[in-house]
Amino acid sequence: MKLLLVVGTRPNFVKAAPLVRAIEHHNSTNPSNPIDWRLVHTGQHYDDALSAALFRDLGIGEPHQNLNVGSGTHGEQTGRTMMAIEEMLQEMRPDWTVVFGDVNATLAVAITAKKLCLKVAHVEAGLRSHDWTMPEEINRVVTDRIADLNFATTDGAIENLRREGIEEDRLALVGNIMIDSLDYWNASGQESDPLSIVEESLLAGELPQFLPPRGFALCTLHRPATVDDPVVLTEIVEMLDSLAERMPLIMPLHPRTENRLRAAGLIERTTRIVYTRPLSHSQILSMVQDAAVVLTDSGGLQEECCVLGRPFVVLRWNTERPETLRQYGGTGEVCGTDAMSIRDAFHRAILDHKTRPHRPDYWDGETAPRILSWLIELASEQPYLAAQPT
Ligand code: UD1
């Protein structure tokens, strides 16, 4: 079987790593029937902290190829990815092209492979925020619609796909592959001390003298809806700065967020916040593990907080991951982006001492082997052709 895994951004790498390990395990235990595989990085993320350093941290080695598409408008980024991957796909003609998550690389590669009548598998299918202003929602819906096999994280995701008319033989409930990565980190014993992590990556603000376990807040922001509008960003960050009076607030910065904060002069104005450079996967998990509360607009962090049993607050108006919320047994809540709601949700979170780790069904660290079994089993089937004439 020929397998092409394509990744483009930081969260994609975290999702692909367990599958790489599962393939390597298969090849070492089945030397007579090895999988011929390639890991390709589209190059959507290229900064060392968001890219190469992460591959090292996840222990999966370098991708076989980097398409170097870089940043740009959605059209530029998607178009460049399609042009570059088309050539690779034609040359390799994999039995499966596997894409992850909801980023521009996911959409671009899925469309290109399908147009070459190659089979596409989508890992993390079926998530829906129903918010069509999010580029990720468009990427998810289109990718799921055309993928031959949709690997869903939860029952809810399967239901979303059914409602959209996706046939049963294109659905597989396999669980959440991010949690395979989380368990791998847990088992590797890489946990480190939050204060040394912050010291090592400090960007702006004063290094706290102590960061007692459960005595600090962690915040990450990177989505266009939270960081691109200076009015929204100012309201959020000024509130975070005032919450930092109550306990140290650590904020690792995505390059996009750093650019926006600098442009609005906000880093200089919010002196209580401790800003750091982007953290590695293992560093961010260590921070989450010890945080009193996590404030974030990231979907992946929401899932990790839920499994690690840490309270979180989603700085968005919706989420495609409802199973991580308190009302479904999880550990967080959605609070939006206005200052007063953030303040109230922050206080609710730090006063809640009942939060416990929660794993939805199949979030058991075994998602990657399940995915690989499906891919092996269905490798020789014909691609699904939605427009086949009757
Ligand atoms: C992308 C994904 C988002 C995902 C996030 C994870 C899409 C539409 N969005 O958002 O779903 O949650 O990755 O981080 O695919 N930049 C750098 N260096 C880099 C990469 C980006 O400086 O290595 C800066 C550039 O100014 C760039 C901006 O960040 O224009 C945005 O990068 P982009 O890849 O377009 O989207 P993300 O915001 O990272």
Short mmCIF file of C-alpha atoms and ligand atoms in Angstrom, two decimals:
data_model
loop_
_atom_site.label_atom_id
_atom_site.label_comp_id
_atom_site.label_asym_id
_atom_site.label_seq_id
_atom_site.Cartn_x
_atom_site.Cartn_y
_atom_site.Cartn_z
CA MET A 1 0.00 0.00 0.00
CA LYS A 2 1.20 3.50 -0.88
CA LEU A 3 0.32 6.18 1.64
CA LEU A 4 0.82 9.92 1.36
CA LEU A 5 0.37 11.96 4.54
CA VAL A 6 0.18 15.72 4.00
CA VAL A 7 0.55 18.32 6.74
CA GLY A 8 0.81 22.10 6.65
CA THR A 9 0.53 23.67 10.08
CA ARG A 10 1.46 23.15 13.70
CA PRO A 11 -1.72 21.29 14.76
CA ASN A 12 -1.45 19.05 11.69
CA PHE A 13 1.96 17.84 12.84
CA VAL A 14 0.56 16.87 16.24
CA LYS A 15 -2.20 14.89 14.50
CA ALA A 16 0.10 13.19 11.98
CA ALA A 17 2.79 12.09 14.46
CA PRO A 18 0.82 9.14 15.95
CA LEU A 19 0.00 7.87 12.46
CA VAL A 20 3.66 8.02 11.48
CA ARG A 21 4.48 5.97 14.57
CA ALA A 22 1.73 3.47 13.75
CA ILE A 23 3.09 3.06 10.20
CA GLU A 24 6.65 2.61 11.48
CA HIS A 25 5.39 0.01 13.93
CA HIS A 26 3.52 -1.81 11.15
CA ASN A 27 6.62 -1.83 8.96
CA SER A 28 8.88 -3.15 11.68
CA THR A 29 6.44 -5.93 12.56
CA ASN A 30 5.46 -6.79 8.95
CA PRO A 31 8.78 -6.63 7.06
CA SER A 32 7.38 -8.76 4.24
CA ASN A 33 4.45 -6.40 3.62
CA PRO A 34 5.67 -2.89 4.37
CA ILE A 35 3.69 0.29 3.73
CA ASP A 36 5.38 2.59 1.22
CA TRP A 37 4.74 5.99 2.78
CA ARG A 38 5.72 9.61 2.51
CA LEU A 39 5.17 12.58 4.81
CA VAL A 40 4.92 15.86 2.94
CA HIS A 41 4.88 19.31 4.55
CA THR A 42 3.19 21.97 2.41
CA GLY A 43 5.23 24.66 4.19
CA GLN A 44 2.18 26.71 5.30
CA HIS A 45 3.96 27.07 8.65
CA TYR A 46 7.67 27.68 8.22
CA ASP A 47 9.01 29.46 11.34
CA ASP A 48 11.29 27.11 13.23
CA ALA A 49 9.12 27.30 16.38
CA LEU A 50 5.96 26.39 14.45
CA SER A 51 7.56 23.85 12.17
CA ALA A 52 10.99 22.16 12.35
CA ALA A 53 11.25 22.39 16.16
CA LEU A 54 7.87 20.70 16.43
CA PHE A 55 8.91 17.73 14.30
CA ARG A 56 11.89 17.25 16.60
CA ASP A 57 9.69 17.58 19.68
CA LEU A 58 7.15 15.06 18.38
CA GLY A 59 9.91 12.59 17.63
CA ILE A 60 8.89 11.90 14.03
CA GLY A 61 11.91 13.16 12.13
CA GLU A 62 11.81 15.46 9.14
CA PRO A 63 9.12 15.23 6.44
CA HIS A 64 10.29 13.55 3.23
CA GLN A 65 9.51 16.72 1.29
CA ASN A 66 8.65 20.37 1.93
CA LEU A 67 6.61 22.22 -0.70
CA ASN A 68 7.53 25.64 0.79
CA VAL A 69 4.23 27.35 -0.04
CA GLY A 70 4.58 29.84 2.86
CA SER A 71 2.11 32.58 3.81
CA GLY A 72 -0.24 34.60 1.63
CA THR A 73 -3.91 35.24 1.06
CA HIS A 74 -6.19 32.21 1.23
CA GLY A 75 -6.27 32.08 -2.56
CA GLU A 76 -2.51 32.32 -2.91
CA GLN A 77 -1.79 29.76 -0.22
CA THR A 78 -4.41 27.29 -1.44
CA GLY A 79 -3.46 27.73 -5.09
CA ARG A 80 0.27 27.32 -4.52
CA THR A 81 -0.38 24.18 -2.47
CA MET A 82 -2.58 22.69 -5.20
CA MET A 83 0.03 23.31 -7.88
CA ALA A 84 2.85 21.84 -5.84
CA ILE A 85 1.00 18.76 -4.59
CA GLU A 86 -0.52 17.91 -7.99
CA GLU A 87 2.90 17.03 -9.37
CA MET A 88 3.70 14.83 -6.36
CA LEU A 89 0.36 13.06 -6.50
CA GLN A 90 0.73 12.32 -10.21
CA GLU A 91 4.17 10.90 -9.68
CA MET A 92 3.35 8.80 -6.58
CA ARG A 93 -0.33 7.87 -7.20
CA PRO A 94 -0.84 6.81 -3.57
CA ASP A 95 -3.59 4.37 -2.57
CA TRP A 96 -4.56 6.91 0.09
CA THR A 97 -3.87 10.60 0.47
CA VAL A 98 -4.38 11.42 4.14
CA VAL A 99 -5.18 14.98 5.22
CA PHE A 100 -5.66 16.32 8.75
CA GLY A 101 -7.81 18.93 10.47
CA ASP A 102 -9.19 22.04 8.85
CA VAL A 103 -6.39 24.23 7.54
CA ASN A 104 -5.79 25.52 4.02
CA ALA A 105 -3.38 22.64 3.33
CA THR A 106 -6.18 20.16 4.16
CA LEU A 107 -8.60 21.63 1.63
CA ALA A 108 -6.04 22.23 -1.13
CA VAL A 109 -4.66 18.70 -1.01
CA ALA A 110 -8.07 17.01 -0.75
CA ILE A 111 -9.42 18.82 -3.82
CA THR A 112 -6.31 18.15 -5.89
CA ALA A 113 -6.20 14.44 -5.06
CA LYS A 114 -9.91 13.94 -5.77
CA LYS A 115 -9.58 15.61 -9.17
CA LEU A 116 -6.89 13.07 -10.00
CA CYS A 117 -9.38 10.35 -8.94
CA LEU A 118 -7.20 9.43 -5.98
CA LYS A 119 -8.68 8.36 -2.67
CA VAL A 120 -8.68 10.84 0.18
CA ALA A 121 -8.99 10.10 3.89
CA HIS A 122 -9.75 12.96 6.28
CA VAL A 123 -8.56 12.69 9.87
CA GLU A 124 -10.70 14.76 12.30
CA ALA A 125 -13.78 14.86 10.08
CA GLY A 126 -17.26 16.03 11.03
CA LEU A 127 -16.47 18.95 13.36
CA ARG A 128 -18.87 21.84 12.81
CA SER A 129 -18.95 25.32 14.35
CA HIS A 130 -21.71 26.38 11.89
CA ASP A 131 -19.79 29.65 11.67
CA TRP A 132 -19.21 30.37 8.01
CA THR A 133 -16.97 33.34 8.73
CA MET A 134 -14.28 30.88 9.85
CA PRO A 135 -11.99 29.72 7.04
CA GLU A 136 -11.65 26.44 8.96
CA GLU A 137 -15.40 25.73 8.70
CA ILE A 138 -15.26 26.05 4.91
CA ASN A 139 -12.16 23.83 4.77
CA ARG A 140 -13.83 21.17 6.93
CA VAL A 141 -17.16 21.04 5.14
CA VAL A 142 -15.64 20.85 1.66
CA THR A 143 -13.03 18.27 2.65
CA ASP A 144 -15.59 16.01 4.35
CA ARG A 145 -17.93 16.27 1.37
CA ILE A 146 -15.35 14.94 -1.07
CA ALA A 147 -13.29 12.57 1.13
CA ASP A 148 -13.68 8.84 0.47
CA LEU A 149 -13.23 8.08 4.15
CA ASN A 150 -14.06 10.43 7.02
CA PHE A 151 -12.36 9.60 10.30
CA ALA A 152 -14.56 11.18 12.98
CA THR A 153 -13.58 12.00 16.54
CA THR A 154 -16.99 11.59 18.24
CA ASP A 155 -20.56 10.36 17.76
CA GLY A 156 -21.58 13.99 17.38
CA ALA A 157 -19.20 14.40 14.45
CA ILE A 158 -20.64 11.26 12.82
CA GLU A 159 -24.14 12.73 13.25
CA ASN A 160 -23.04 16.00 11.62
CA LEU A 161 -21.77 14.05 8.61
CA ARG A 162 -24.93 11.96 8.37
CA ARG A 163 -27.07 15.11 8.45
CA GLU A 164 -25.07 16.37 5.45
CA GLY A 165 -25.86 13.21 3.54
CA ILE A 166 -22.43 11.54 3.72
CA GLU A 167 -22.95 7.81 3.09
CA GLU A 168 -22.32 5.27 5.89
CA ASP A 169 -19.48 3.60 3.99
CA ARG A 170 -17.54 6.87 4.07
CA LEU A 171 -17.77 7.21 7.87
CA ALA A 172 -15.54 5.75 10.57
CA LEU A 173 -15.67 6.66 14.26
CA VAL A 174 -12.05 6.32 15.38
CA GLY A 175 -11.63 8.85 18.22
CA ASN A 176 -9.26 11.77 18.60
CA ILE A 177 -5.72 11.39 17.31
CA MET A 178 -4.54 14.49 19.24
CA ILE A 179 -5.06 12.44 22.37
CA ASP A 180 -2.67 9.78 21.04
CA SER A 181 -0.06 12.55 20.97
CA LEU A 182 -1.02 13.67 24.46
CA ASP A 183 -0.67 10.12 25.81
CA TYR A 184 2.68 9.76 24.04
CA TRP A 185 3.89 12.90 25.82
CA ASN A 186 2.55 11.62 29.13
CA ALA A 187 4.31 8.30 28.71
CA SER A 188 7.59 9.91 27.67
CA GLY A 189 7.86 11.71 31.03
CA GLN A 190 8.93 14.96 29.32
CA GLU A 191 7.12 17.17 31.78
CA SER A 192 9.07 20.29 32.66
CA ASP A 193 8.83 23.11 35.12
CA PRO A 194 6.60 26.02 33.94
CA LEU A 195 8.93 28.68 35.29
CA SER A 196 11.92 27.36 33.33
CA ILE A 197 9.78 27.08 30.20
CA VAL A 198 8.75 30.72 30.52
CA GLU A 199 12.28 31.84 31.35
CA GLU A 200 13.63 30.09 28.27
CA SER A 201 11.09 31.64 25.91
CA LEU A 202 10.41 35.04 27.46
CA LEU A 203 9.53 37.69 24.87
CA ALA A 204 8.11 40.60 26.88
CA GLY A 205 6.91 41.31 30.40
CA GLU A 206 8.48 40.49 33.72
CA LEU A 207 9.50 36.97 34.62
CA PRO A 208 7.47 35.97 37.71
CA GLN A 209 9.45 34.83 40.75
CA PHE A 210 7.25 31.76 41.18
CA LEU A 211 4.73 29.93 39.05
CA PRO A 212 3.06 27.72 41.61
CA PRO A 213 1.12 24.72 40.26
CA ARG A 214 -2.49 25.81 39.74
CA GLY A 215 -1.39 29.35 40.47
CA PHE A 216 -1.16 30.86 36.98
CA ALA A 217 -3.28 31.35 33.88
CA LEU A 218 -2.26 30.37 30.34
CA CYS A 219 -3.65 32.16 27.30
CA THR A 220 -3.27 31.58 23.55
CA LEU A 221 -4.92 33.50 20.71
CA HIS A 222 -4.38 33.18 16.98
CA ARG A 223 -7.69 33.12 15.10
CA PRO A 224 -8.52 35.94 12.68
CA ALA A 225 -11.77 36.68 14.59
CA THR A 226 -9.85 37.27 17.83
CA VAL A 227 -6.66 38.94 16.66
CA ASP A 228 -7.26 40.67 13.32
CA ASP A 229 -9.66 43.41 14.48
CA PRO A 230 -7.69 45.86 16.69
CA VAL A 231 -10.85 46.83 18.62
CA VAL A 232 -11.64 43.21 19.56
CA LEU A 233 -7.98 42.43 20.27
CA THR A 234 -7.58 45.52 22.49
CA GLU A 235 -10.69 44.67 24.52
CA ILE A 236 -9.49 41.10 25.09
CA VAL A 237 -5.89 41.89 25.91
CA GLU A 238 -6.70 44.80 28.24
CA MET A 239 -9.01 42.50 30.18
CA LEU A 240 -6.31 39.80 30.31
CA ASP A 241 -3.89 42.41 31.62
CA SER A 242 -6.28 43.28 34.42
CA LEU A 243 -6.84 39.58 35.26
CA ALA A 244 -3.06 39.27 35.53
CA GLU A 245 -3.33 41.32 38.72
CA ARG A 246 -5.00 38.30 40.29
CA MET A 247 -2.46 35.69 39.13
CA PRO A 248 0.45 35.53 36.63
CA LEU A 249 -0.86 35.24 33.09
CA ILE A 250 1.43 33.61 30.53
CA MET A 251 0.74 34.16 26.84
CA PRO A 252 2.78 32.32 24.18
CA LEU A 253 2.45 34.25 20.94
CA HIS A 254 1.69 32.90 17.49
CA PRO A 255 3.55 35.08 14.92
CA ARG A 256 0.24 36.41 13.60
CA THR A 257 -0.79 37.52 17.12
CA GLU A 258 2.59 39.05 17.86
CA ASN A 259 2.38 41.10 14.65
CA ARG A 260 -1.12 42.34 15.49
CA LEU A 261 -0.23 43.18 19.12
CA ARG A 262 2.86 45.09 18.03
CA ALA A 263 0.95 46.98 15.33
CA ALA A 264 -1.60 48.11 17.94
CA GLY A 265 1.14 49.01 20.48
CA LEU A 266 -0.45 46.55 22.91
CA ILE A 267 2.62 44.68 24.12
CA GLU A 268 4.02 47.87 25.67
CA ARG A 269 0.64 48.77 27.20
CA THR A 270 -0.12 45.44 28.85
CA THR A 271 2.84 45.14 31.19
CA ARG A 272 1.36 42.57 33.57
CA ILE A 273 1.04 39.89 30.88
CA VAL A 274 4.09 37.66 30.45
CA TYR A 275 4.56 37.12 26.71
CA THR A 276 6.63 34.24 25.37
CA ARG A 277 7.67 32.94 21.97
CA PRO A 278 5.66 29.95 20.66
CA LEU A 279 6.14 26.88 22.86
CA SER A 280 6.78 23.33 21.76
CA HIS A 281 4.05 20.70 22.05
CA SER A 282 5.57 19.18 25.18
CA GLN A 283 6.09 22.60 26.76
CA ILE A 284 2.52 23.70 26.18
CA LEU A 285 1.20 20.43 27.64
CA SER A 286 3.36 20.89 30.74
CA MET A 287 1.97 24.41 31.10
CA VAL A 288 -1.63 23.22 30.67
CA GLN A 289 -1.11 20.46 33.22
CA ASP A 290 -0.12 23.02 35.86
CA ALA A 291 -2.35 25.98 34.91
CA ALA A 292 -5.24 27.14 37.10
CA VAL A 293 -7.14 28.05 33.94
CA VAL A 294 -6.50 28.14 30.19
CA LEU A 295 -8.01 30.95 28.10
CA THR A 296 -7.83 30.14 24.42
CA ASP A 297 -9.32 30.30 20.94
CA SER A 298 -7.59 27.04 19.93
CA GLY A 299 -9.68 23.90 19.39
CA GLY A 300 -6.79 21.53 20.06
CA LEU A 301 -6.00 23.11 23.43
CA GLN A 302 -9.66 22.77 24.39
CA GLU A 303 -9.40 19.02 23.83
CA GLU A 304 -6.13 18.74 25.72
CA CYS A 305 -7.50 20.71 28.70
CA CYS A 306 -10.53 18.42 28.80
CA VAL A 307 -8.44 15.24 28.91
CA LEU A 308 -5.95 16.73 31.40
CA GLY A 309 -8.81 17.93 33.59
CA ARG A 310 -7.95 21.63 33.48
CA PRO A 311 -10.65 24.33 33.37
CA PHE A 312 -10.70 26.35 30.16
CA VAL A 313 -12.47 29.34 28.71
CA VAL A 314 -13.02 29.60 24.96
CA LEU A 315 -12.56 33.15 23.69
CA ARG A 316 -14.93 32.61 20.76
CA TRP A 317 -18.69 32.71 20.28
CA ASN A 318 -18.99 29.06 19.25
CA THR A 319 -17.07 25.81 19.19
CA GLU A 320 -16.93 22.77 16.93
CA ARG A 321 -15.89 20.68 19.95
CA PRO A 322 -18.95 20.68 22.25
CA GLU A 323 -17.99 17.40 23.94
CA THR A 324 -15.17 19.22 25.76
CA LEU A 325 -17.59 21.62 27.48
CA ARG A 326 -18.87 21.31 31.06
CA GLN A 327 -22.46 20.59 30.04
CA TYR A 328 -21.23 17.44 28.25
CA GLY A 329 -18.94 16.28 31.05
CA GLY A 330 -15.91 18.31 29.92
CA THR A 331 -14.01 21.07 31.68
CA GLY A 332 -14.66 24.36 29.91
CA GLU A 333 -17.08 26.95 28.64
CA VAL A 334 -17.49 29.22 25.63
CA CYS A 335 -17.55 32.87 26.70
CA GLY A 336 -17.13 35.04 23.59
CA THR A 337 -14.74 37.94 23.22
CA ASP A 338 -16.25 40.73 25.31
CA ALA A 339 -14.33 41.85 28.36
CA MET A 340 -16.98 41.31 31.04
CA SER A 341 -17.79 37.77 29.87
CA ILE A 342 -14.08 36.90 29.90
CA ARG A 343 -13.70 38.26 33.42
CA ASP A 344 -16.73 36.33 34.72
CA ALA A 345 -15.73 33.06 33.02
CA PHE A 346 -12.17 33.41 34.36
CA HIS A 347 -13.46 33.74 37.92
CA ARG A 348 -15.88 30.84 37.53
CA ALA A 349 -13.01 28.68 36.25
CA ILE A 350 -10.54 29.44 39.03
CA LEU A 351 -13.17 28.94 41.73
CA ASP A 352 -14.24 25.59 40.32
CA HIS A 353 -12.41 22.90 42.25
CA LYS A 354 -14.54 20.05 40.94
CA THR A 355 -13.09 19.86 37.45
CA ARG A 356 -11.95 16.32 36.60
CA PRO A 357 -10.24 14.82 33.54
CA HIS A 358 -12.76 13.75 30.93
CA ARG A 359 -12.23 11.45 27.93
CA PRO A 360 -15.07 11.16 25.44
CA ASP A 361 -15.50 7.67 23.91
CA TYR A 362 -12.54 6.45 21.86
CA TRP A 363 -10.24 9.25 23.09
CA ASP A 364 -8.06 6.46 24.39
CA GLY A 365 -4.72 7.02 22.68
CA GLU A 366 -5.39 4.22 20.14
CA THR A 367 -6.86 6.29 17.32
CA ALA A 368 -3.85 6.06 14.98
CA PRO A 369 -3.75 2.21 14.93
CA ARG A 370 -7.51 2.22 14.25
CA ILE A 371 -7.05 4.62 11.34
CA LEU A 372 -4.24 2.53 9.90
CA SER A 373 -6.35 -0.65 10.07
CA TRP A 374 -9.12 1.06 8.08
CA LEU A 375 -6.66 2.33 5.48
CA ILE A 376 -5.09 -1.11 5.02
CA GLU A 377 -8.48 -2.80 4.80
CA LEU A 378 -9.90 -0.42 2.21
CA ALA A 379 -6.73 0.26 0.22
CA SER A 380 -7.80 -1.69 -2.84
CA GLU A 381 -11.37 -0.32 -3.07
CA GLN A 382 -12.29 2.00 -5.91
CA PRO A 383 -12.49 5.70 -5.05
CA TYR A 384 -15.91 7.04 -4.21
CA LEU A 385 -17.25 8.98 -7.21
CA ALA A 386 -20.00 11.35 -6.09
CA ALA A 387 -21.03 12.34 -9.61
CA GLN A 388 -21.11 8.87 -11.13
CA PRO A 389 -23.88 8.69 -13.74
CA THR A 390 -26.55 6.06 -13.08
C1 UD1 B 1 -3.51 28.30 10.55
C2 UD1 B 1 -4.87 27.66 10.33
C3 UD1 B 1 -5.63 27.57 11.65
C4 UD1 B 1 -4.77 26.83 12.68
C5 UD1 B 1 -3.44 27.57 12.82
C6 UD1 B 1 -2.54 26.88 13.82
C7 UD1 B 1 -5.86 28.07 8.11
C8 UD1 B 1 -6.92 28.79 7.37
N1 UD1 B 1 -5.70 28.42 9.41
O1 UD1 B 1 -3.73 29.64 10.99
O2 UD1 B 1 -6.82 26.84 11.46
O3 UD1 B 1 -5.47 26.81 13.91
O4 UD1 B 1 -2.79 27.58 11.53
O5 UD1 B 1 -1.46 27.68 14.15
O6 UD1 B 1 -5.19 27.23 7.55
N2 UD1 B 1 3.19 33.20 10.12
C9 UD1 B 1 4.52 33.30 10.40
N3 UD1 B 1 5.26 32.14 10.38
C10 UD1 B 1 4.73 30.93 10.10
C11 UD1 B 1 3.37 30.85 9.79
C12 UD1 B 1 2.61 31.99 9.80
O7 UD1 B 1 5.05 34.36 10.66
O8 UD1 B 1 5.47 29.93 10.12
C13 UD1 B 1 2.37 34.43 10.15
C14 UD1 B 1 2.31 35.12 8.81
O9 UD1 B 1 2.21 36.48 9.03
C15 UD1 B 1 1.00 34.61 8.25
C16 UD1 B 1 0.13 34.52 9.50
O10 UD1 B 1 1.05 34.10 10.51
O11 UD1 B 1 0.46 35.43 7.26
C17 UD1 B 1 -1.00 33.55 9.39
O12 UD1 B 1 -0.50 32.25 9.02
P1 UD1 B 1 -1.45 31.20 8.26
O13 UD1 B 1 -0.72 29.95 8.02
O14 UD1 B 1 -2.06 31.87 7.07
O15 UD1 B 1 -2.63 30.97 9.26
P2 UD1 B 1 -2.59 30.73 10.84
O16 UD1 B 1 -3.10 31.98 11.48
O17 UD1 B 1 -1.30 30.20 11.30
#
